[in-house]
PDB file of C-alpha atoms and ligand atoms in Angstrom:
ATOM      1  CA  MET A   1      -1.783  21.654  15.295  1.00 63.00           C
ATOM      2  CA  THR A   2      -1.168  19.270  18.159  1.00 64.00           C
ATOM      3  CA  ARG A   3      -1.264  15.595  17.308  1.00 84.00           C
ATOM      4  CA  HIS A   4      -4.902  14.771  17.836  1.00 95.00           C
ATOM      5  CA  ILE A   5      -5.663  13.098  14.499  1.00 97.00           C
ATOM      6  CA  GLN A   6      -5.123   9.336  14.809  1.00 97.00           C
ATOM      7  CA  GLY A   7      -5.832   8.299  11.215  1.00 98.00           C
ATOM      8  CA  LEU A   8      -9.131   7.610   9.514  1.00 98.00           C
ATOM      9  CA  HIS A   9     -12.310   7.072  11.547  1.00 98.00           C
ATOM     10  CA  HIS A  10     -14.748   6.093   8.783  1.00 98.00           C
ATOM     11  CA  VAL A  11     -15.370   6.430   5.065  1.00 98.00           C
ATOM     12  CA  THR A  12     -18.916   7.167   3.885  1.00 98.00           C
ATOM     13  CA  SER A  13     -20.068   6.395   0.347  1.00 98.00           C
ATOM     14  CA  LEU A  14     -23.191   6.255  -1.806  1.00 98.00           C
ATOM     15  CA  ALA A  15     -24.856   3.120  -3.137  1.00 98.00           C
ATOM     16  CA  SER A  16     -27.881   2.223  -5.257  1.00 98.00           C
ATOM     17  CA  ASP A  17     -29.196  -0.873  -3.436  1.00 98.00           C
ATOM     18  CA  ALA A  18     -29.105  -1.646   0.285  1.00 98.00           C
ATOM     19  CA  GLN A  19     -29.348  -5.433  -0.046  1.00 98.00           C
ATOM     20  CA  VAL A  20     -26.587  -5.672  -2.652  1.00 98.00           C
ATOM     21  CA  ASN A  21     -24.430  -3.315  -0.585  1.00 98.00           C
ATOM     22  CA  ASN A  22     -25.031  -5.331   2.574  1.00 98.00           C
ATOM     23  CA  ASP A  23     -24.188  -8.615   0.851  1.00 98.00           C
ATOM     24  CA  PHE A  24     -20.984  -7.267  -0.655  1.00 98.00           C
ATOM     25  CA  PHE A  25     -19.561  -6.087   2.666  1.00 98.00           C
ATOM     26  CA  THR A  26     -20.854  -8.785   4.995  1.00 98.00           C
ATOM     27  CA  LYS A  27     -20.657 -11.810   2.697  1.00 97.00           C
ATOM     28  CA  THR A  28     -18.057 -11.084   0.008  1.00 98.00           C
ATOM     29  CA  LEU A  29     -15.586  -9.046   2.091  1.00 98.00           C
ATOM     30  CA  GLY A  30     -16.479 -10.656   5.423  1.00 98.00           C
ATOM     31  CA  LEU A  31     -16.939  -7.485   7.490  1.00 98.00           C
ATOM     32  CA  ARG A  32     -19.471  -7.181  10.287  1.00 98.00           C
ATOM     33  CA  ARG A  33     -22.512  -4.961   9.892  1.00 98.00           C
ATOM     34  CA  ILE A  34     -22.215  -2.921  13.069  1.00 98.00           C
ATOM     35  CA  LYS A  35     -25.133  -0.543  12.674  1.00 98.00           C
ATOM     36  CA  LYS A  36     -28.371  -0.396  10.717  1.00 98.00           C
ATOM     37  CA  THR A  37     -29.782   3.090  11.011  1.00 98.00           C
ATOM     38  CA  VAL A  38     -30.980   5.909   8.740  1.00 98.00           C
ATOM     39  CA  ASN A  39     -29.531   9.055   7.228  1.00 96.00           C
ATOM     40  CA  PHE A  40     -30.003  11.858   9.776  1.00 95.00           C
ATOM     41  CA  ASP A  41     -31.030  14.315   7.051  1.00 93.00           C
ATOM     42  CA  ALA A  42     -33.052  11.864   4.912  1.00 95.00           C
ATOM     43  CA  PRO A  43     -34.504   9.228   7.237  1.00 97.00           C
ATOM     44  CA  GLU A  44     -36.198   7.342   4.395  1.00 97.00           C
ATOM     45  CA  VAL A  45     -32.691   6.196   3.386  1.00 98.00           C
ATOM     46  CA  TYR A  46     -30.667   3.631   5.307  1.00 98.00           C
ATOM     47  CA  HIS A  47     -27.281   4.380   6.818  1.00 98.00           C
ATOM     48  CA  LEU A  48     -25.407   1.077   6.964  1.00 98.00           C
ATOM     49  CA  TYR A  49     -22.120   0.647   8.836  1.00 98.00           C
ATOM     50  CA  TYR A  50     -19.610  -2.184   8.383  1.00 98.00           C
ATOM     51  CA  GLY A  51     -16.398  -2.821  10.277  1.00 98.00           C
ATOM     52  CA  ASP A  52     -14.703  -5.036  12.831  1.00 98.00           C
ATOM     53  CA  LYS A  53     -16.363  -6.511  15.922  1.00 97.00           C
ATOM     54  CA  THR A  54     -17.028  -3.200  17.664  1.00 98.00           C
ATOM     55  CA  GLY A  55     -16.651  -0.689  14.846  1.00 98.00           C
ATOM     56  CA  THR A  56     -13.200   0.432  15.897  1.00 98.00           C
ATOM     57  CA  PRO A  57     -12.283   3.798  14.347  1.00 98.00           C
ATOM     58  CA  GLY A  58     -10.225   3.108  11.248  1.00 98.00           C
ATOM     59  CA  SER A  59     -12.319   0.064  10.300  1.00 98.00           C
ATOM     60  CA  VAL A  60     -15.713   1.620   9.618  1.00 98.00           C
ATOM     61  CA  MET A  61     -17.094   1.743   6.056  1.00 98.00           C
ATOM     62  CA  THR A  62     -20.526   3.345   5.884  1.00 98.00           C
ATOM     63  CA  TYR A  63     -23.086   3.722   3.097  1.00 98.00           C
ATOM     64  CA  PHE A  64     -26.158   5.705   2.156  1.00 98.00           C
ATOM     65  CA  PRO A  65     -28.006   3.412  -0.272  1.00 98.00           C
ATOM     66  CA  PHE A  66     -30.357   5.596  -2.328  1.00 97.00           C
ATOM     67  CA  PRO A  67     -32.544   3.095  -4.225  1.00 96.00           C
ATOM     68  CA  GLY A  68     -31.824   3.282  -7.932  1.00 93.00           C
ATOM     69  CA  ALA A  69     -29.296   6.115  -7.624  1.00 96.00           C
ATOM     70  CA  ARG A  70     -27.332   6.896 -10.765  1.00 97.00           C
ATOM     71  CA  SER A  71     -23.664   5.991 -10.763  1.00 97.00           C
ATOM     72  CA  GLY A  72     -21.120   8.694 -10.125  1.00 98.00           C
ATOM     73  CA  SER A  73     -18.502   9.497 -12.725  1.00 97.00           C
ATOM     74  CA  ALA A  74     -14.817   9.402 -11.903  1.00 97.00           C
ATOM     75  CA  GLY A  75     -12.738  12.539 -11.850  1.00 97.00           C
ATOM     76  CA  THR A  76     -10.884  14.951  -9.646  1.00 97.00           C
ATOM     77  CA  GLY A  77     -11.947  16.311  -6.288  1.00 97.00           C
ATOM     78  CA  GLU A  78     -12.916  12.920  -4.922  1.00 98.00           C
ATOM     79  CA  VAL A  79     -11.663   9.867  -3.107  1.00 98.00           C
ATOM     80  CA  SER A  80     -10.906   7.500  -5.982  1.00 98.00           C
ATOM     81  CA  GLU A  81     -10.054   4.433  -3.936  1.00 98.00           C
ATOM     82  CA  THR A  82     -10.558   3.081  -0.427  1.00 98.00           C
ATOM     83  CA  ALA A  83      -7.989   0.470   0.582  1.00 98.00           C
ATOM     84  CA  PHE A  84      -8.299  -2.204   3.270  1.00 98.00           C
ATOM     85  CA  ALA A  85      -5.361  -3.835   5.043  1.00 98.00           C
ATOM     86  CA  VAL A  86      -4.869  -7.606   4.835  1.00 98.00           C
ATOM     87  CA  PRO A  87      -1.925  -9.665   6.120  1.00 98.00           C
ATOM     88  CA  HIS A  88       1.051 -10.565   3.933  1.00 98.00           C
ATOM     89  CA  GLY A  89       0.377 -13.583   1.732  1.00 97.00           C
ATOM     90  CA  SER A  90      -3.404 -12.954   1.557  1.00 98.00           C
ATOM     91  CA  LEU A  91      -3.879 -11.613  -1.943  1.00 98.00           C
ATOM     92  CA  ASP A  92      -3.942 -14.989  -3.734  1.00 98.00           C
ATOM     93  CA  PHE A  93      -6.755 -16.093  -1.428  1.00 98.00           C
ATOM     94  CA  TRP A  94      -8.665 -12.895  -2.097  1.00 98.00           C
ATOM     95  CA  GLN A  95      -8.099 -12.916  -5.833  1.00 98.00           C
ATOM     96  CA  ASP A  96      -9.451 -16.496  -6.060  1.00 98.00           C
ATOM     97  CA  ARG A  97     -12.398 -15.718  -3.805  1.00 98.00           C
ATOM     98  CA  LEU A  98     -13.387 -12.449  -5.453  1.00 98.00           C
ATOM     99  CA  SER A  99     -12.973 -13.873  -8.935  1.00 98.00           C
ATOM    100  CA  ARG A 100     -15.178 -16.845  -8.015  1.00 98.00           C
ATOM    101  CA  LEU A 101     -17.820 -14.480  -6.632  1.00 98.00           C
ATOM    102  CA  GLY A 102     -17.829 -12.424  -9.832  1.00 98.00           C
ATOM    103  CA  VAL A 103     -16.286  -9.239  -8.408  1.00 98.00           C
ATOM    104  CA  GLY A 104     -15.021  -6.898 -11.144  1.00 98.00           C
ATOM    105  CA  GLY A 105     -11.986  -4.687 -11.503  1.00 98.00           C
ATOM    106  CA  LEU A 106      -9.534  -7.290 -10.187  1.00 98.00           C
ATOM    107  CA  GLY A 107      -5.901  -6.380 -10.793  1.00 98.00           C
ATOM    108  CA  ARG A 108      -2.567  -6.770  -9.042  1.00 98.00           C
ATOM    109  CA  GLU A 109      -0.170  -3.868  -8.638  1.00 97.00           C
ATOM    110  CA  GLU A 110       2.572  -2.573  -6.420  1.00 97.00           C
ATOM    111  CA  ARG A 111       2.653   0.865  -4.782  1.00 96.00           C
ATOM    112  CA  PHE A 112       5.367   2.043  -2.383  1.00 97.00           C
ATOM    113  CA  GLY A 113       6.653  -1.536  -2.243  1.00 96.00           C
ATOM    114  CA  GLU A 114       3.265  -2.868  -1.091  1.00 98.00           C
ATOM    115  CA  GLN A 115       1.346  -5.561  -2.971  1.00 98.00           C
ATOM    116  CA  ARG A 116      -2.207  -4.549  -3.845  1.00 98.00           C
ATOM    117  CA  LEU A 117      -5.295  -6.167  -5.322  1.00 98.00           C
ATOM    118  CA  THR A 118      -7.732  -3.702  -6.854  1.00 98.00           C
ATOM    119  CA  LEU A 119     -11.444  -4.502  -7.012  1.00 98.00           C
ATOM    120  CA  ALA A 120     -14.685  -2.779  -7.865  1.00 98.00           C
ATOM    121  CA  GLY A 121     -17.649  -2.545  -5.508  1.00 98.00           C
ATOM    122  CA  PRO A 122     -21.241  -3.198  -6.643  1.00 97.00           C
ATOM    123  CA  ASP A 123     -21.624   0.389  -7.903  1.00 98.00           C
ATOM    124  CA  GLY A 124     -18.147   0.547  -9.426  1.00 97.00           C
ATOM    125  CA  ASP A 125     -16.665   1.800  -6.146  1.00 98.00           C
ATOM    126  CA  GLY A 126     -12.860   1.823  -6.233  1.00 98.00           C
ATOM    127  CA  PHE A 127     -11.352  -0.525  -3.633  1.00 98.00           C
ATOM    128  CA  ALA A 128      -8.047  -2.232  -3.006  1.00 98.00           C
ATOM    129  CA  LEU A 129      -6.715  -4.797  -0.568  1.00 98.00           C
ATOM    130  CA  VAL A 130      -3.143  -4.054   0.512  1.00 98.00           C
ATOM    131  CA  GLU A 131      -0.781  -6.536   2.147  1.00 98.00           C
ATOM    132  CA  THR A 132       0.749  -5.045   5.264  1.00 97.00           C
ATOM    133  CA  ASP A 133       1.867  -5.829   8.807  1.00 95.00           C
ATOM    134  CA  ASP A 134      -1.142  -5.017  10.911  1.00 94.00           C
ATOM    135  CA  ALA A 135      -1.796  -6.040  14.518  1.00 94.00           C
ATOM    136  CA  ARG A 136      -5.499  -5.164  14.481  1.00 97.00           C
ATOM    137  CA  THR A 137      -7.947  -7.983  15.257  1.00 97.00           C
ATOM    138  CA  PRO A 138     -10.291  -8.801  12.379  1.00 97.00           C
ATOM    139  CA  TRP A 139     -13.960  -9.740  12.480  1.00 97.00           C
ATOM    140  CA  ARG A 140     -14.324 -13.504  12.128  1.00 94.00           C
ATOM    141  CA  HIS A 141     -16.346 -14.620   9.144  1.00 93.00           C
ATOM    142  CA  ALA A 142     -17.026 -18.279   8.381  1.00 90.00           C
ATOM    143  CA  ASP A 143     -15.780 -18.092   4.777  1.00 94.00           C
ATOM    144  CA  VAL A 144     -12.665 -15.967   5.351  1.00 97.00           C
ATOM    145  CA  PRO A 145      -9.781 -17.558   7.297  1.00 97.00           C
ATOM    146  CA  GLU A 146      -8.592 -15.296  10.078  1.00 96.00           C
ATOM    147  CA  GLN A 147      -5.078 -15.125   8.594  1.00 97.00           C
ATOM    148  CA  HIS A 148      -6.495 -13.436   5.485  1.00 98.00           C
ATOM    149  CA  ALA A 149      -9.282 -11.316   6.979  1.00 98.00           C
ATOM    150  CA  ILE A 150      -9.526  -7.549   6.544  1.00 98.00           C
ATOM    151  CA  ARG A 151      -7.963  -5.676   9.483  1.00 98.00           C
ATOM    152  CA  GLY A 152      -9.480  -2.271   8.790  1.00 98.00           C
ATOM    153  CA  PHE A 153      -8.616   0.543   6.416  1.00 98.00           C
ATOM    154  CA  HIS A 154      -5.117   0.882   5.056  1.00 98.00           C
ATOM    155  CA  SER A 155      -5.652   4.209   3.273  1.00 98.00           C
ATOM    156  CA  VAL A 156      -7.696   6.269   0.920  1.00 98.00           C
ATOM    157  CA  THR A 157      -6.492   7.790  -2.335  1.00 98.00           C
ATOM    158  CA  MET A 158      -7.698  11.293  -3.130  1.00 98.00           C
ATOM    159  CA  ARG A 159      -7.576  12.178  -6.818  1.00 97.00           C
ATOM    160  CA  LEU A 160      -7.045  15.907  -7.184  1.00 97.00           C
ATOM    161  CA  ALA A 161      -6.285  18.417  -9.929  1.00 94.00           C
ATOM    162  CA  ASP A 162      -3.536  19.919  -7.800  1.00 89.00           C
ATOM    163  CA  LYS A 163      -1.849  18.585  -4.726  1.00 79.00           C
ATOM    164  CA  ALA A 164      -0.312  21.546  -2.968  1.00 80.00           C
ATOM    165  CA  GLU A 165      -3.043  22.914  -0.740  1.00 92.00           C
ATOM    166  CA  ASN A 166      -4.419  19.561   0.318  1.00 94.00           C
ATOM    167  CA  ALA A 167      -0.994  18.239   1.270  1.00 95.00           C
ATOM    168  CA  ASP A 168      -0.454  21.413   3.310  1.00 95.00           C
ATOM    169  CA  LEU A 169      -3.756  20.814   5.108  1.00 96.00           C
ATOM    170  CA  LEU A 170      -2.864  17.203   5.893  1.00 97.00           C
ATOM    171  CA  ARG A 171       0.536  18.300   7.251  1.00 96.00           C
ATOM    172  CA  PHE A 172      -1.313  20.837   9.380  1.00 96.00           C
ATOM    173  CA  MET A 173      -3.475  17.962  10.646  1.00 97.00           C
ATOM    174  CA  GLY A 174      -0.383  16.015  11.710  1.00 96.00           C
ATOM    175  CA  TYR A 175       0.392  13.966   8.598  1.00 97.00           C
ATOM    176  CA  GLU A 176       3.977  13.653   7.367  1.00 97.00           C
ATOM    177  CA  ASP A 177       5.353  13.137   3.876  1.00 97.00           C
ATOM    178  CA  ALA A 178       6.001   9.446   3.275  1.00 97.00           C
ATOM    179  CA  GLY A 179       7.151   9.256  -0.333  1.00 96.00           C
ATOM    180  CA  GLN A 180       6.382   9.786  -3.996  1.00 96.00           C
ATOM    181  CA  HIS A 181       5.415   7.080  -6.501  1.00 93.00           C
ATOM    182  CA  GLY A 182       4.792   8.474  -9.990  1.00 93.00           C
ATOM    183  CA  ALA A 183       1.838  10.853  -9.725  1.00 93.00           C
ATOM    184  CA  ILE A 184       1.038   9.675  -6.185  1.00 96.00           C
ATOM    185  CA  SER A 185       2.260  11.396  -3.018  1.00 97.00           C
ATOM    186  CA  ARG A 186       1.869   9.539   0.255  1.00 98.00           C
ATOM    187  CA  LEU A 187       1.245  11.157   3.623  1.00 98.00           C
ATOM    188  CA  ALA A 188       0.961   9.221   6.860  1.00 98.00           C
ATOM    189  CA  VAL A 189       0.138  10.064  10.443  1.00 97.00           C
ATOM    190  CA  PRO A 190       2.836   8.786  12.823  1.00 95.00           C
ATOM    191  CA  GLU A 191       1.755   6.191  15.384  1.00 93.00           C
ATOM    192  CA  GLY A 192      -1.775   6.182  14.052  1.00 95.00           C
ATOM    193  CA  ASN A 193      -4.607   3.694  14.450  1.00 97.00           C
ATOM    194  CA  GLY A 194      -3.598   1.540  11.468  1.00 97.00           C
ATOM    195  CA  ALA A 195      -5.630   3.529   8.953  1.00 98.00           C
ATOM    196  CA  ASP A 196      -2.718   5.946   8.813  1.00 97.00           C
ATOM    197  CA  VAL A 197      -2.175   6.655   5.141  1.00 98.00           C
ATOM    198  CA  ILE A 198      -3.557   9.179   2.662  1.00 98.00           C
ATOM    199  CA  ASP A 199      -2.354   8.976  -0.933  1.00 98.00           C
ATOM    200  CA  ILE A 200      -2.837  11.992  -3.185  1.00 97.00           C
ATOM    201  CA  GLU A 201      -2.976  11.278  -6.899  1.00 96.00           C
ATOM    202  CA  ILE A 202      -2.602  14.263  -9.210  1.00 96.00           C
ATOM    203  CA  ALA A 203      -4.675  14.043 -12.394  1.00 96.00           C
ATOM    204  CA  PRO A 204      -4.721  17.553 -13.902  1.00 93.00           C
ATOM    205  CA  ASP A 205      -6.268  16.381 -17.182  1.00 94.00           C
ATOM    206  CA  MET A 206      -9.317  14.641 -15.755  1.00 96.00           C
ATOM    207  CA  PRO A 207     -12.718  16.341 -15.449  1.00 96.00           C
ATOM    208  CA  GLU A 208     -14.241  17.038 -12.061  1.00 96.00           C
ATOM    209  CA  ALA A 209     -15.889  13.993 -10.522  1.00 98.00           C
ATOM    210  CA  GLN A 210     -19.697  13.810 -10.448  1.00 98.00           C
ATOM    211  CA  GLN A 211     -20.968  12.275  -7.241  1.00 97.00           C
ATOM    212  CA  GLY A 212     -23.371   9.324  -7.441  1.00 98.00           C
ATOM    213  CA  ALA A 213     -23.669   5.666  -6.492  1.00 98.00           C
ATOM    214  CA  GLY A 214     -20.187   4.238  -5.990  1.00 98.00           C
ATOM    215  CA  SER A 215     -18.723   7.627  -4.997  1.00 98.00           C
ATOM    216  CA  VAL A 216     -17.220   8.404  -1.614  1.00 98.00           C
ATOM    217  CA  HIS A 217     -19.323  11.102   0.070  1.00 98.00           C
ATOM    218  CA  HIS A 218     -16.785  12.062   2.736  1.00 98.00           C
ATOM    219  CA  ILE A 219     -13.919  10.739   4.820  1.00 98.00           C
ATOM    220  CA  ALA A 220     -13.726  11.125   8.578  1.00 98.00           C
ATOM    221  CA  PHE A 221     -10.574  11.454  10.651  1.00 98.00           C
ATOM    222  CA  SER A 222     -10.443  10.050  14.159  1.00 98.00           C
ATOM    223  CA  VAL A 223      -9.865  11.942  17.404  1.00 98.00           C
ATOM    224  CA  GLU A 224     -10.143  10.565  20.901  1.00 96.00           C
ATOM    225  CA  ASP A 225     -12.824  12.775  22.409  1.00 96.00           C
ATOM    226  CA  GLU A 226     -14.647  16.083  22.276  1.00 96.00           C
ATOM    227  CA  GLU A 227     -11.801  17.955  23.937  1.00 97.00           C
ATOM    228  CA  ALA A 228      -9.399  16.945  21.165  1.00 97.00           C
ATOM    229  CA  GLN A 229     -12.050  17.694  18.583  1.00 97.00           C
ATOM    230  CA  THR A 230     -12.587  21.184  20.000  1.00 97.00           C
ATOM    231  CA  GLU A 231      -8.853  21.897  19.725  1.00 97.00           C
ATOM    232  CA  VAL A 232      -8.751  20.625  16.147  1.00 97.00           C
ATOM    233  CA  ARG A 233     -11.787  22.736  15.286  1.00 97.00           C
ATOM    234  CA  ARG A 234     -10.252  25.852  16.787  1.00 97.00           C
ATOM    235  CA  ALA A 235      -6.980  25.310  14.920  1.00 97.00           C
ATOM    236  CA  LEU A 236      -8.807  24.805  11.612  1.00 97.00           C
ATOM    237  CA  LEU A 237     -10.903  27.928  12.157  1.00 97.00           C
ATOM    238  CA  ASN A 238      -7.783  29.919  12.984  1.00 96.00           C
ATOM    239  CA  ALA A 239      -6.205  28.658   9.764  1.00 95.00           C
ATOM    240  CA  GLY A 240      -9.193  29.987   7.794  1.00 95.00           C
ATOM    241  CA  TYR A 241     -11.221  26.809   7.188  1.00 96.00           C
ATOM    242  CA  GLN A 242     -15.001  26.977   7.427  1.00 97.00           C
ATOM    243  CA  VAL A 243     -15.871  24.280   9.929  1.00 98.00           C
ATOM    244  CA  THR A 244     -19.371  23.324  11.065  1.00 98.00           C
ATOM    245  CA  PRO A 245     -20.283  23.379  14.742  1.00 97.00           C
ATOM    246  CA  MET A 246     -20.106  20.018  16.485  1.00 97.00           C
ATOM    247  CA  ILE A 247     -22.960  17.739  15.417  1.00 97.00           C
ATOM    248  CA  ASP A 248     -24.089  14.789  17.546  1.00 96.00           C
ATOM    249  CA  ARG A 249     -24.230  11.677  15.336  1.00 96.00           C
ATOM    250  CA  ASP A 250     -25.318   9.389  18.202  1.00 96.00           C
ATOM    251  CA  TYR A 251     -22.287   7.052  17.872  1.00 97.00           C
ATOM    252  CA  PHE A 252     -19.698   9.839  17.573  1.00 97.00           C
ATOM    253  CA  ARG A 253     -19.551  13.638  17.454  1.00 98.00           C
ATOM    254  CA  ALA A 254     -18.719  15.185  14.108  1.00 98.00           C
ATOM    255  CA  ILE A 255     -17.421  18.392  12.590  1.00 98.00           C
ATOM    256  CA  TYR A 256     -17.191  18.887   8.821  1.00 98.00           C
ATOM    257  CA  PHE A 257     -15.232  21.073   6.454  1.00 98.00           C
ATOM    258  CA  ARG A 258     -14.424  21.107   2.734  1.00 96.00           C
ATOM    259  CA  SER A 259     -10.786  20.401   1.944  1.00 96.00           C
ATOM    260  CA  PRO A 260      -9.123  22.583  -0.732  1.00 94.00           C
ATOM    261  CA  GLY A 261      -9.158  19.846  -3.386  1.00 91.00           C
ATOM    262  CA  GLY A 262     -12.929  19.377  -3.019  1.00 94.00           C
ATOM    263  CA  VAL A 263     -13.167  16.317  -0.768  1.00 97.00           C
ATOM    264  CA  LEU A 264     -15.461  16.696   2.263  1.00 98.00           C
ATOM    265  CA  PHE A 265     -13.571  16.052   5.501  1.00 98.00           C
ATOM    266  CA  GLU A 266     -15.063  15.179   8.875  1.00 98.00           C
ATOM    267  CA  VAL A 267     -13.380  14.866  12.266  1.00 98.00           C
ATOM    268  CA  ALA A 268     -15.157  12.289  14.448  1.00 98.00           C
ATOM    269  CA  THR A 269     -14.724  11.246  18.064  1.00 98.00           C
ATOM    270  CA  THR A 270     -14.088   7.694  19.275  1.00 96.00           C
ATOM    271  CA  ASP A 271     -16.747   8.021  21.935  1.00 93.00           C
ATOM    272  CA  PRO A 272     -19.508   7.174  22.647  1.00 96.00           C
ATOM    273  CA  GLY A 273     -19.156   4.284  20.144  1.00 97.00           C
ATOM    274  CA  PHE A 274     -21.504   1.869  18.408  1.00 97.00           C
ATOM    275  CA  ASP A 275     -22.490  -0.067  21.533  1.00 97.00           C
ATOM    276  CA  ARG A 276     -24.248   2.895  23.099  1.00 96.00           C
ATOM    277  CA  ASP A 277     -27.683   1.559  22.063  1.00 96.00           C
ATOM    278  CA  GLU A 278     -27.210  -2.204  21.560  1.00 96.00           C
ATOM    279  CA  ASP A 279     -25.044  -5.001  22.953  1.00 97.00           C
ATOM    280  CA  ILE A 280     -21.777  -5.809  21.188  1.00 97.00           C
ATOM    281  CA  ALA A 281     -23.160  -9.316  20.592  1.00 97.00           C
ATOM    282  CA  HIS A 282     -26.068  -7.911  18.564  1.00 97.00           C
ATOM    283  CA  LEU A 283     -24.565  -4.875  16.866  1.00 97.00           C
ATOM    284  CA  GLY A 284     -26.174  -4.035  13.556  1.00 97.00           C
ATOM    285  CA  GLU A 285     -29.118  -6.404  13.874  1.00 97.00           C
ATOM    286  CA  ALA A 286     -32.045  -4.139  14.757  1.00 97.00           C
ATOM    287  CA  LEU A 287     -33.051  -0.959  12.938  1.00 97.00           C
ATOM    288  CA  LYS A 288     -31.905   1.900  15.155  1.00 98.00           C
ATOM    289  CA  LEU A 289     -33.442   5.337  14.630  1.00 97.00           C
ATOM    290  CA  PRO A 290     -32.077   8.656  15.860  1.00 96.00           C
ATOM    291  CA  LYS A 291     -34.454   9.890  18.547  1.00 95.00           C
ATOM    292  CA  GLN A 292     -35.740  12.774  16.402  1.00 95.00           C
ATOM    293  CA  HIS A 293     -36.907  10.196  13.832  1.00 97.00           C
ATOM    294  CA  ALA A 294     -38.161   7.516  16.263  1.00 96.00           C
ATOM    295  CA  HIS A 295     -41.793   8.510  15.701  1.00 97.00           C
ATOM    296  CA  LEU A 296     -41.378   7.738  11.970  1.00 97.00           C
ATOM    297  CA  ARG A 297     -40.506   4.072  12.495  1.00 97.00           C
ATOM    298  CA  GLU A 298     -43.754   2.547  11.320  1.00 97.00           C
ATOM    299  CA  ARG A 299     -43.931   4.623   8.137  1.00 97.00           C
ATOM    300  CA  LEU A 300     -40.232   4.206   7.347  1.00 97.00           C
ATOM    301  CA  GLU A 301     -40.434   0.436   7.714  1.00 96.00           C
ATOM    302  CA  ARG A 302     -43.664   0.200   5.739  1.00 96.00           C
ATOM    303  CA  GLU A 303     -42.909   2.580   2.872  1.00 95.00           C
ATOM    304  CA  HIS A 304     -39.197   3.192   2.536  1.00 94.00           C
ATOM    305  CA  LEU A 305     -36.771   0.821   4.185  1.00 96.00           C
ATOM    306  CA  GLU A 306     -37.017  -2.486   2.443  1.00 95.00           C
ATOM    307  CA  PRO A 307     -35.977  -5.178   4.955  1.00 96.00           C
ATOM    308  CA  ILE A 308     -32.413  -6.418   4.521  1.00 97.00           C
ATOM    309  CA  ARG A 309     -31.998 -10.197   4.441  1.00 95.00           C
ATOM    310  CA  ASP A 310     -28.898 -11.339   6.299  1.00 90.00           C
TER     311      ASP A 310
HETATM  312 ZN1  LIG B 401     -19.249  10.710   8.511  1.00 93.40          ZN
END
């Protein structure tokens, strides 16, 4: 396949409480909420997006908060950890801050020579902060000094029963082998957008994961535009993958397919972007509804979408 994949575009996960989810990403981690909309297929549920100032591909963490959803259970066939990039020398700041704010799962480790701080999200979501050289511009948050702020994604870790087929798929998508660390194989896309890395952890003895609050629903890879996406889609179809037709997600165009290890993959375009329906200065403030759900606004706001306090 030609080199259209530029790294991750977004990661989409499940949560049990919109307000708690919002506070964790915008207050604790200091990201910007860049879009407040609803799930296309279940408009009574929010779809919340967090990222840098404009929602640059490779920085965008999104959530479907289903009120009261049961927690997922860890296992194989899922993304076990989403990692964010922070500058070198930032982990002491973050460990102090997160500990003070009562965040669980804090632990320091090293992987591939990189220093990492693990942490758990509000629903037990697996996260890490990884110290790395990263030229991306962070969102400015009052409580997080710019020299420590999150730059975007560093990587995701997929936990699988067997690595072979998924690694082959990633190589087909333009990723290259970048090392082995115990049970973890690293693949990286050359000259990517910063969110370049996929780690594959092999855990043959674990049960299959059960999806629920705190689980990653899917990961999306970034391509420039629809032309690149069409070429990627054609190549995947030719290689035998079952890929959906292109779906318009208002802020990007998406195609989806199931990867061999069980993780749902999406390929999303950079355009048209998150400023297509509101000014950059006010991204994420108003509730935006896809046009097919616009007529539901009054009922959704009255009965389903509890207002989020910023
Ligand atoms: Zn998506």
